PDB file of N, CA and C in Angstrom:
ATOM      1  N   MET A   1      71.846  44.727 128.832  1.00 64.00           N
ATOM      2  CA  MET A   1      73.272  44.752 128.382  1.00 64.00           C
ATOM      3  C   MET A   1      73.199  44.891 126.871  1.00 64.00           C
ATOM      4  N   ASP A   2      73.562  46.063 126.430  1.00 82.00           N
ATOM      5  CA  ASP A   2      73.497  46.348 124.984  1.00 82.00           C
ATOM      6  C   ASP A   2      74.370  45.392 124.173  1.00 82.00           C
ATOM      7  N   ALA A   3      75.463  44.957 124.714  1.00 87.00           N
ATOM      8  CA  ALA A   3      76.349  44.070 123.975  1.00 87.00           C
ATOM      9  C   ALA A   3      75.623  42.787 123.568  1.00 87.00           C
ATOM     10  N   LEU A   4      74.836  42.192 124.428  1.00 83.00           N
ATOM     11  CA  LEU A   4      74.089  41.024 124.101  1.00 83.00           C
ATOM     12  C   LEU A   4      73.016  41.302 123.062  1.00 83.00           C
ATOM     13  N   ASN A   5      72.364  42.426 123.178  1.00 80.00           N
ATOM     14  CA  ASN A   5      71.337  42.826 122.197  1.00 80.00           C
ATOM     15  C   ASN A   5      71.952  43.080 120.861  1.00 80.00           C
ATOM     16  N   MET A   6      73.226  43.391 120.797  1.00 85.00           N
ATOM     17  CA  MET A   6      73.952  43.621 119.545  1.00 85.00           C
ATOM     18  C   MET A   6      74.618  42.346 119.067  1.00 85.00           C
ATOM     19  N   GLU A   7      74.210  41.210 119.608  1.00 87.00           N
ATOM     20  CA  GLU A   7      74.773  39.902 119.192  1.00 87.00           C
ATOM     21  C   GLU A   7      76.244  39.689 119.513  1.00 87.00           C
ATOM     22  N   MET A   8      76.734  40.421 120.505  1.00 91.00           N
ATOM     23  CA  MET A   8      78.114  40.185 120.968  1.00 91.00           C
ATOM     24  C   MET A   8      78.023  39.091 122.017  1.00 91.00           C
ATOM     25  N   ARG A   9      78.451  37.901 121.654  1.00 95.00           N
ATOM     26  CA  ARG A   9      78.265  36.746 122.506  1.00 95.00           C
ATOM     27  C   ARG A   9      79.579  36.072 122.904  1.00 95.00           C
ATOM     28  N   SER A  10      80.679  36.495 122.355  1.00 96.00           N
ATOM     29  CA  SER A  10      81.965  35.811 122.613  1.00 96.00           C
ATOM     30  C   SER A  10      82.505  36.151 123.988  1.00 96.00           C
ATOM     31  N   VAL A  11      83.223  35.217 124.539  1.00 97.00           N
ATOM     32  CA  VAL A  11      83.798  35.420 125.872  1.00 97.00           C
ATOM     33  C   VAL A  11      84.691  36.649 125.930  1.00 97.00           C
ATOM     34  N   ASP A  12      85.538  36.837 124.914  1.00 97.00           N
ATOM     35  CA  ASP A  12      86.437  37.967 124.948  1.00 97.00           C
ATOM     36  C   ASP A  12      85.758  39.342 124.858  1.00 97.00           C
ATOM     37  N   LYS A  13      84.514  39.365 124.397  1.00 95.00           N
ATOM     38  CA  LYS A  13      83.745  40.623 124.403  1.00 95.00           C
ATOM     39  C   LYS A  13      82.950  40.818 125.673  1.00 95.00           C
ATOM     40  N   LEU A  14      82.436  39.711 126.248  1.00 96.00           N
ATOM     41  CA  LEU A  14      81.549  39.805 127.445  1.00 96.00           C
ATOM     42  C   LEU A  14      82.330  39.903 128.730  1.00 96.00           C
ATOM     43  N   HIS A  15      83.457  39.212 128.834  1.00 97.00           N
ATOM     44  CA  HIS A  15      84.172  39.110 130.090  1.00 97.00           C
ATOM     45  C   HIS A  15      84.547  40.505 130.634  1.00 97.00           C
ATOM     46  N   PRO A  16      85.113  41.374 129.840  1.00 96.00           N
ATOM     47  CA  PRO A  16      85.476  42.731 130.383  1.00 96.00           C
ATOM     48  C   PRO A  16      84.219  43.491 130.854  1.00 96.00           C
ATOM     49  N   LEU A  17      83.114  43.344 130.159  1.00 95.00           N
ATOM     50  CA  LEU A  17      81.901  44.053 130.525  1.00 95.00           C
ATOM     51  C   LEU A  17      81.326  43.525 131.851  1.00 95.00           C
ATOM     52  N   LEU A  18      81.316  42.185 132.004  1.00 96.00           N
ATOM     53  CA  LEU A  18      80.830  41.662 133.255  1.00 96.00           C
ATOM     54  C   LEU A  18      81.815  41.958 134.411  1.00 96.00           C
ATOM     55  N   THR A  19      83.079  42.016 134.130  1.00 97.00           N
ATOM     56  CA  THR A  19      84.072  42.356 135.161  1.00 97.00           C
ATOM     57  C   THR A  19      83.795  43.810 135.637  1.00 97.00           C
ATOM     58  N   ASP A  20      83.620  44.675 134.697  1.00 96.00           N
ATOM     59  CA  ASP A  20      83.304  46.091 135.046  1.00 96.00           C
ATOM     60  C   ASP A  20      82.008  46.204 135.841  1.00 96.00           C
ATOM     61  N   LEU A  21      80.982  45.442 135.409  1.00 94.00           N
ATOM     62  CA  LEU A  21      79.734  45.449 136.121  1.00 94.00           C
ATOM     63  C   LEU A  21      79.876  45.020 137.571  1.00 94.00           C
ATOM     64  N   LEU A  22      80.550  43.913 137.774  1.00 95.00           N
ATOM     65  CA  LEU A  22      80.751  43.369 139.104  1.00 95.00           C
ATOM     66  C   LEU A  22      81.583  44.317 139.982  1.00 95.00           C
ATOM     67  N   GLN A  23      82.602  44.939 139.397  1.00 96.00           N
ATOM     68  CA  GLN A  23      83.414  45.879 140.155  1.00 96.00           C
ATOM     69  C   GLN A  23      82.593  47.116 140.546  1.00 96.00           C
ATOM     70  N   SER A  24      81.702  47.563 139.664  1.00 94.00           N
ATOM     71  CA  SER A  24      80.843  48.688 140.038  1.00 94.00           C
ATOM     72  C   SER A  24      79.863  48.345 141.097  1.00 94.00           C
ATOM     73  N   ILE A  25      79.329  47.148 141.048  1.00 93.00           N
ATOM     74  CA  ILE A  25      78.389  46.695 142.105  1.00 93.00           C
ATOM     75  C   ILE A  25      79.144  46.609 143.452  1.00 93.00           C
ATOM     76  N   ASN A  26      80.341  46.056 143.400  1.00 92.00           N
ATOM     77  CA  ASN A  26      81.137  45.930 144.646  1.00 92.00           C
ATOM     78  C   ASN A  26      81.537  47.302 145.193  1.00 92.00           C
ATOM     79  N   ALA A  27      81.711  48.258 144.374  1.00 94.00           N
ATOM     80  CA  ALA A  27      82.133  49.575 144.788  1.00 94.00           C
ATOM     81  C   ALA A  27      80.967  50.444 145.326  1.00 94.00           C
ATOM     82  N   ALA A  28      79.737  50.039 145.040  1.00 92.00           N
ATOM     83  CA  ALA A  28      78.567  50.829 145.445  1.00 92.00           C
ATOM     84  C   ALA A  28      78.308  50.552 146.907  1.00 92.00           C
ATOM     85  N   ALA A  29      78.784  51.481 147.744  1.00 89.00           N
ATOM     86  CA  ALA A  29      78.703  51.281 149.190  1.00 89.00           C
ATOM     87  C   ALA A  29      77.271  51.203 149.698  1.00 89.00           C
ATOM     88  N   PHE A  30      76.343  51.817 148.996  1.00 90.00           N
ATOM     89  CA  PHE A  30      74.933  51.856 149.453  1.00 90.00           C
ATOM     90  C   PHE A  30      74.195  50.531 149.221  1.00 90.00           C
ATOM     91  N   LEU A  31      74.802  49.624 148.440  1.00 91.00           N
ATOM     92  CA  LEU A  31      74.155  48.332 148.223  1.00 91.00           C
ATOM     93  C   LEU A  31      74.418  47.439 149.412  1.00 91.00           C
ATOM     94  N   PRO A  32      73.422  46.622 149.750  1.00 90.00           N
ATOM     95  CA  PRO A  32      73.623  45.711 150.879  1.00 90.00           C
ATOM     96  C   PRO A  32      74.734  44.704 150.546  1.00 90.00           C
ATOM     97  N   ALA A  33      75.406  44.259 151.540  1.00 87.00           N
ATOM     98  CA  ALA A  33      76.520  43.282 151.363  1.00 87.00           C
ATOM     99  C   ALA A  33      76.017  42.017 150.713  1.00 87.00           C
ATOM    100  N   ASP A  34      74.753  41.680 150.935  1.00 90.00           N
ATOM    101  CA  ASP A  34      74.205  40.464 150.390  1.00 90.00           C
ATOM    102  C   ASP A  34      73.369  40.701 149.126  1.00 90.00           C
ATOM    103  N   PHE A  35      73.672  41.773 148.390  1.00 93.00           N
ATOM    104  CA  PHE A  35      72.938  42.073 147.171  1.00 93.00           C
ATOM    105  C   PHE A  35      73.052  40.811 146.299  1.00 93.00           C
ATOM    106  N   ARG A  36      71.909  40.214 145.999  1.00 92.00           N
ATOM    107  CA  ARG A  36      71.943  38.890 145.374  1.00 92.00           C
ATOM    108  C   ARG A  36      72.567  38.741 144.024  1.00 92.00           C
ATOM    109  N   TRP A  37      72.705  39.863 143.328  1.00 94.00           N
ATOM    110  CA  TRP A  37      73.270  39.764 141.966  1.00 94.00           C
ATOM    111  C   TRP A  37      74.793  39.718 141.985  1.00 94.00           C
ATOM    112  N   LYS A  38      75.394  40.013 143.086  1.00 94.00           N
ATOM    113  CA  LYS A  38      76.883  39.866 143.170  1.00 94.00           C
ATOM    114  C   LYS A  38      77.288  38.469 142.878  1.00 94.00           C
ATOM    115  N   SER A  39      76.641  37.513 143.547  1.00 95.00           N
ATOM    116  CA  SER A  39      77.031  36.124 143.373  1.00 95.00           C
ATOM    117  C   SER A  39      76.636  35.634 141.955  1.00 95.00           C
ATOM    118  N   SER A  40      75.545  36.143 141.469  1.00 96.00           N
ATOM    119  CA  SER A  40      75.106  35.725 140.112  1.00 96.00           C
ATOM    120  C   SER A  40      76.124  36.119 139.068  1.00 96.00           C
ATOM    121  N   PHE A  41      76.572  37.388 139.110  1.00 96.00           N
ATOM    122  CA  PHE A  41      77.507  37.845 138.116  1.00 96.00           C
ATOM    123  C   PHE A  41      78.910  37.234 138.358  1.00 96.00           C
ATOM    124  N   ARG A  42      79.234  36.929 139.588  1.00 96.00           N
ATOM    125  CA  ARG A  42      80.496  36.200 139.877  1.00 96.00           C
ATOM    126  C   ARG A  42      80.441  34.793 139.235  1.00 96.00           C
ATOM    127  N   ASP A  43      79.264  34.157 139.329  1.00 97.00           N
ATOM    128  CA  ASP A  43      79.121  32.856 138.723  1.00 97.00           C
ATOM    129  C   ASP A  43      79.241  32.910 137.205  1.00 97.00           C
ATOM    130  N   TRP A  44      78.707  33.985 136.599  1.00 97.00           N
ATOM    131  CA  TRP A  44      78.849  34.146 135.182  1.00 97.00           C
ATOM    132  C   TRP A  44      80.339  34.321 134.794  1.00 97.00           C
ATOM    133  N   LEU A  45      81.051  35.115 135.562  1.00 97.00           N
ATOM    134  CA  LEU A  45      82.488  35.292 135.279  1.00 97.00           C
ATOM    135  C   LEU A  45      83.243  33.969 135.429  1.00 97.00           C
ATOM    136  N   ILE A  46      82.912  33.178 136.419  1.00 97.00           N
ATOM    137  CA  ILE A  46      83.520  31.853 136.567  1.00 97.00           C
ATOM    138  C   ILE A  46      83.280  30.984 135.323  1.00 97.00           C
ATOM    139  N   ALA A  47      82.032  31.032 134.881  1.00 97.00           N
ATOM    140  CA  ALA A  47      81.681  30.224 133.707  1.00 97.00           C
ATOM    141  C   ALA A  47      82.421  30.735 132.458  1.00 97.00           C
ATOM    142  N   LEU A  48      82.519  32.050 132.278  1.00 98.00           N
ATOM    143  CA  LEU A  48      83.272  32.568 131.174  1.00 98.00           C
ATOM    144  C   LEU A  48      84.755  32.230 131.272  1.00 98.00           C
ATOM    145  N   ASN A  49      85.295  32.250 132.456  1.00 97.00           N
ATOM    146  CA  ASN A  49      86.709  31.884 132.633  1.00 97.00           C
ATOM    147  C   ASN A  49      87.003  30.450 132.258  1.00 97.00           C
ATOM    148  N   ARG A  50      86.011  29.617 132.262  1.00 98.00           N
ATOM    149  CA  ARG A  50      86.201  28.167 131.901  1.00 98.00           C
ATOM    150  C   ARG A  50      86.109  27.977 130.430  1.00 98.00           C
ATOM    151  N   MET A  51      85.728  29.002 129.706  1.00 98.00           N
ATOM    152  CA  MET A  51      85.550  28.916 128.255  1.00 98.00           C
ATOM    153  C   MET A  51      86.755  29.494 127.521  1.00 98.00           C
ATOM    154  N   LYS A  52      86.865  29.239 126.244  1.00 98.00           N
ATOM    155  CA  LYS A  52      87.901  29.853 125.415  1.00 98.00           C
ATOM    156  C   LYS A  52      87.420  31.245 125.016  1.00 98.00           C
ATOM    157  N   ALA A  53      88.359  32.123 124.700  1.00 97.00           N
ATOM    158  CA  ALA A  53      88.022  33.471 124.342  1.00 97.00           C
ATOM    159  C   ALA A  53      87.118  33.513 123.131  1.00 97.00           C
ATOM    160  N   SER A  54      87.274  32.611 122.215  1.00 96.00           N
ATOM    161  CA  SER A  54      86.457  32.607 121.011  1.00 96.00           C
ATOM    162  C   SER A  54      85.117  31.885 121.163  1.00 96.00           C
ATOM    163  N   ASP A  55      84.917  31.256 122.308  1.00 98.00           N
ATOM    164  CA  ASP A  55      83.612  30.579 122.553  1.00 98.00           C
ATOM    165  C   ASP A  55      82.534  31.645 122.680  1.00 98.00           C
ATOM    166  N   GLU A  56      81.310  31.252 122.353  1.00 97.00           N
ATOM    167  CA  GLU A  56      80.162  32.149 122.408  1.00 97.00           C
ATOM    168  C   GLU A  56      79.096  31.539 123.277  1.00 97.00           C
ATOM    169  N   LEU A  57      78.301  32.456 123.944  1.00 97.00           N
ATOM    170  CA  LEU A  57      77.153  31.987 124.679  1.00 97.00           C
ATOM    171  C   LEU A  57      76.052  31.522 123.698  1.00 97.00           C
ATOM    172  N   ASP A  58      75.361  30.468 124.054  1.00 97.00           N
ATOM    173  CA  ASP A  58      74.258  30.042 123.221  1.00 97.00           C
ATOM    174  C   ASP A  58      73.016  30.890 123.491  1.00 97.00           C
ATOM    175  N   ASP A  59      71.958  30.640 122.743  1.00 95.00           N
ATOM    176  CA  ASP A  59      70.728  31.429 122.891  1.00 95.00           C
ATOM    177  C   ASP A  59      70.176  31.401 124.268  1.00 95.00           C
ATOM    178  N   ASN A  60      70.160  30.248 124.919  1.00 97.00           N
ATOM    179  CA  ASN A  60      69.635  30.093 126.278  1.00 97.00           C
ATOM    180  C   ASN A  60      70.475  30.870 127.267  1.00 97.00           C
ATOM    181  N   GLN A  61      71.787  30.819 127.144  1.00 97.00           N
ATOM    182  CA  GLN A  61      72.637  31.513 128.039  1.00 97.00           C
ATOM    183  C   GLN A  61      72.460  33.030 127.884  1.00 97.00           C
ATOM    184  N   VAL A  62      72.356  33.512 126.634  1.00 96.00           N
ATOM    185  CA  VAL A  62      72.143  34.921 126.393  1.00 96.00           C
ATOM    186  C   VAL A  62      70.851  35.384 127.034  1.00 96.00           C
ATOM    187  N   ARG A  63      69.800  34.577 126.800  1.00 95.00           N
ATOM    188  CA  ARG A  63      68.480  34.927 127.365  1.00 95.00           C
ATOM    189  C   ARG A  63      68.572  35.007 128.893  1.00 95.00           C
ATOM    190  N   GLN A  64      69.218  34.067 129.533  1.00 97.00           N
ATOM    191  CA  GLN A  64      69.323  34.027 130.963  1.00 97.00           C
ATOM    192  C   GLN A  64      70.128  35.218 131.506  1.00 97.00           C
ATOM    193  N   LEU A  65      71.261  35.487 130.862  1.00 96.00           N
ATOM    194  CA  LEU A  65      72.100  36.616 131.277  1.00 96.00           C
ATOM    195  C   LEU A  65      71.372  37.948 131.121  1.00 96.00           C
ATOM    196  N   LEU A  66      70.673  38.130 130.021  1.00 95.00           N
ATOM    197  CA  LEU A  66      69.890  39.330 129.836  1.00 95.00           C
ATOM    198  C   LEU A  66      68.822  39.491 130.928  1.00 95.00           C
ATOM    199  N   PHE A  67      68.149  38.372 131.259  1.00 96.00           N
ATOM    200  CA  PHE A  67      67.152  38.403 132.312  1.00 96.00           C
ATOM    201  C   PHE A  67      67.776  38.834 133.605  1.00 96.00           C
ATOM    202  N   GLU A  68      68.912  38.269 133.971  1.00 96.00           N
ATOM    203  CA  GLU A  68      69.568  38.557 135.212  1.00 96.00           C
ATOM    204  C   GLU A  68      70.039  40.016 135.263  1.00 96.00           C
ATOM    205  N   VAL A  69      70.572  40.526 134.185  1.00 95.00           N
ATOM    206  CA  VAL A  69      71.023  41.907 134.119  1.00 95.00           C
ATOM    207  C   VAL A  69      69.819  42.834 134.301  1.00 95.00           C
ATOM    208  N   GLU A  70      68.744  42.542 133.620  1.00 95.00           N
ATOM    209  CA  GLU A  70      67.516  43.394 133.751  1.00 95.00           C
ATOM    210  C   GLU A  70      66.978  43.344 135.167  1.00 95.00           C
ATOM    211  N   GLN A  71      66.956  42.197 135.797  1.00 97.00           N
ATOM    212  CA  GLN A  71      66.470  42.082 137.165  1.00 97.00           C
ATOM    213  C   GLN A  71      67.382  42.845 138.122  1.00 97.00           C
ATOM    214  N   ALA A  72      68.702  42.724 137.923  1.00 96.00           N
ATOM    215  CA  ALA A  72      69.662  43.410 138.763  1.00 96.00           C
ATOM    216  C   ALA A  72      69.452  44.923 138.634  1.00 96.00           C
ATOM    217  N   TYR A  73      69.293  45.388 137.411  1.00 95.00           N
ATOM    218  CA  TYR A  73      69.061  46.832 137.200  1.00 95.00           C
ATOM    219  C   TYR A  73      67.791  47.301 137.900  1.00 95.00           C
ATOM    220  N   SER A  74      66.765  46.509 137.833  1.00 96.00           N
ATOM    221  CA  SER A  74      65.483  46.825 138.511  1.00 96.00           C
ATOM    222  C   SER A  74      65.697  46.935 140.039  1.00 96.00           C
ATOM    223  N   ASP A  75      66.386  45.927 140.562  1.00 95.00           N
ATOM    224  CA  ASP A  75      66.637  45.913 142.024  1.00 95.00           C
ATOM    225  C   ASP A  75      67.523  47.111 142.388  1.00 95.00           C
ATOM    226  N   PHE A  76      68.511  47.399 141.610  1.00 94.00           N
ATOM    227  CA  PHE A  76      69.397  48.524 141.830  1.00 94.00           C
ATOM    228  C   PHE A  76      68.637  49.836 141.879  1.00 94.00           C
ATOM    229  N   LYS A  77      67.737  50.033 140.870  1.00 94.00           N
ATOM    230  CA  LYS A  77      66.923  51.258 140.878  1.00 94.00           C
ATOM    231  C   LYS A  77      66.020  51.334 142.115  1.00 94.00           C
ATOM    232  N   ASN A  78      65.446  50.207 142.478  1.00 94.00           N
ATOM    233  CA  ASN A  78      64.572  50.223 143.667  1.00 94.00           C
ATOM    234  C   ASN A  78      65.337  50.637 144.929  1.00 94.00           C
ATOM    235  N   ILE A  79      66.570  50.150 145.045  1.00 92.00           N
ATOM    236  CA  ILE A  79      67.407  50.509 146.211  1.00 92.00           C
ATOM    237  C   ILE A  79      67.732  51.997 146.151  1.00 92.00           C
ATOM    238  N   LEU A  80      68.081  52.500 144.979  1.00 90.00           N
ATOM    239  CA  LEU A  80      68.371  53.925 144.862  1.00 90.00           C
ATOM    240  C   LEU A  80      67.148  54.776 145.258  1.00 90.00           C
ATOM    241  N   GLU A  81      65.988  54.409 144.780  1.00 92.00           N
ATOM    242  CA  GLU A  81      64.791  55.157 145.085  1.00 92.00           C
ATOM    243  C   GLU A  81      64.436  55.065 146.588  1.00 92.00           C
ATOM    244  N   SER A  82      64.670  53.977 147.216  1.00 90.00           N
ATOM    245  CA  SER A  82      64.365  53.838 148.608  1.00 90.00           C
ATOM    246  C   SER A  82      65.376  54.656 149.527  1.00 90.00           C
ATOM    247  N   ASN A  83      66.545  54.925 148.954  1.00 81.00           N
ATOM    248  CA  ASN A  83      67.524  55.692 149.696  1.00 81.00           C
ATOM    249  C   ASN A  83      67.332  57.197 149.572  1.00 81.00           C
ATOM    250  N   GLU A  84      66.398  57.609 148.750  1.00 72.00           N
ATOM    251  CA  GLU A  84      66.228  59.053 148.535  1.00 72.00           C
ATOM    252  C   GLU A  84      65.555  59.687 149.719  1.00 72.00           C
TER     253      GLU A  84
END
């Protein structure tokens, strides 16, 4: 997630990006219904919804979110390649 790498950590910047990501995952019909990252990103959105717009993720949260986004992307690519 480029936004995190560019030090964009505030809730009002990240929430729309995560919302778009989750909507895209949900719209991808080829993904299994139990694609594990759906619940992970839903949990992140719930956490962001509990924060103020001006709040920012701390270093540990940014690191964890980046890790999860990278893992989800890897899993997504593997599914795409296996469907070819």
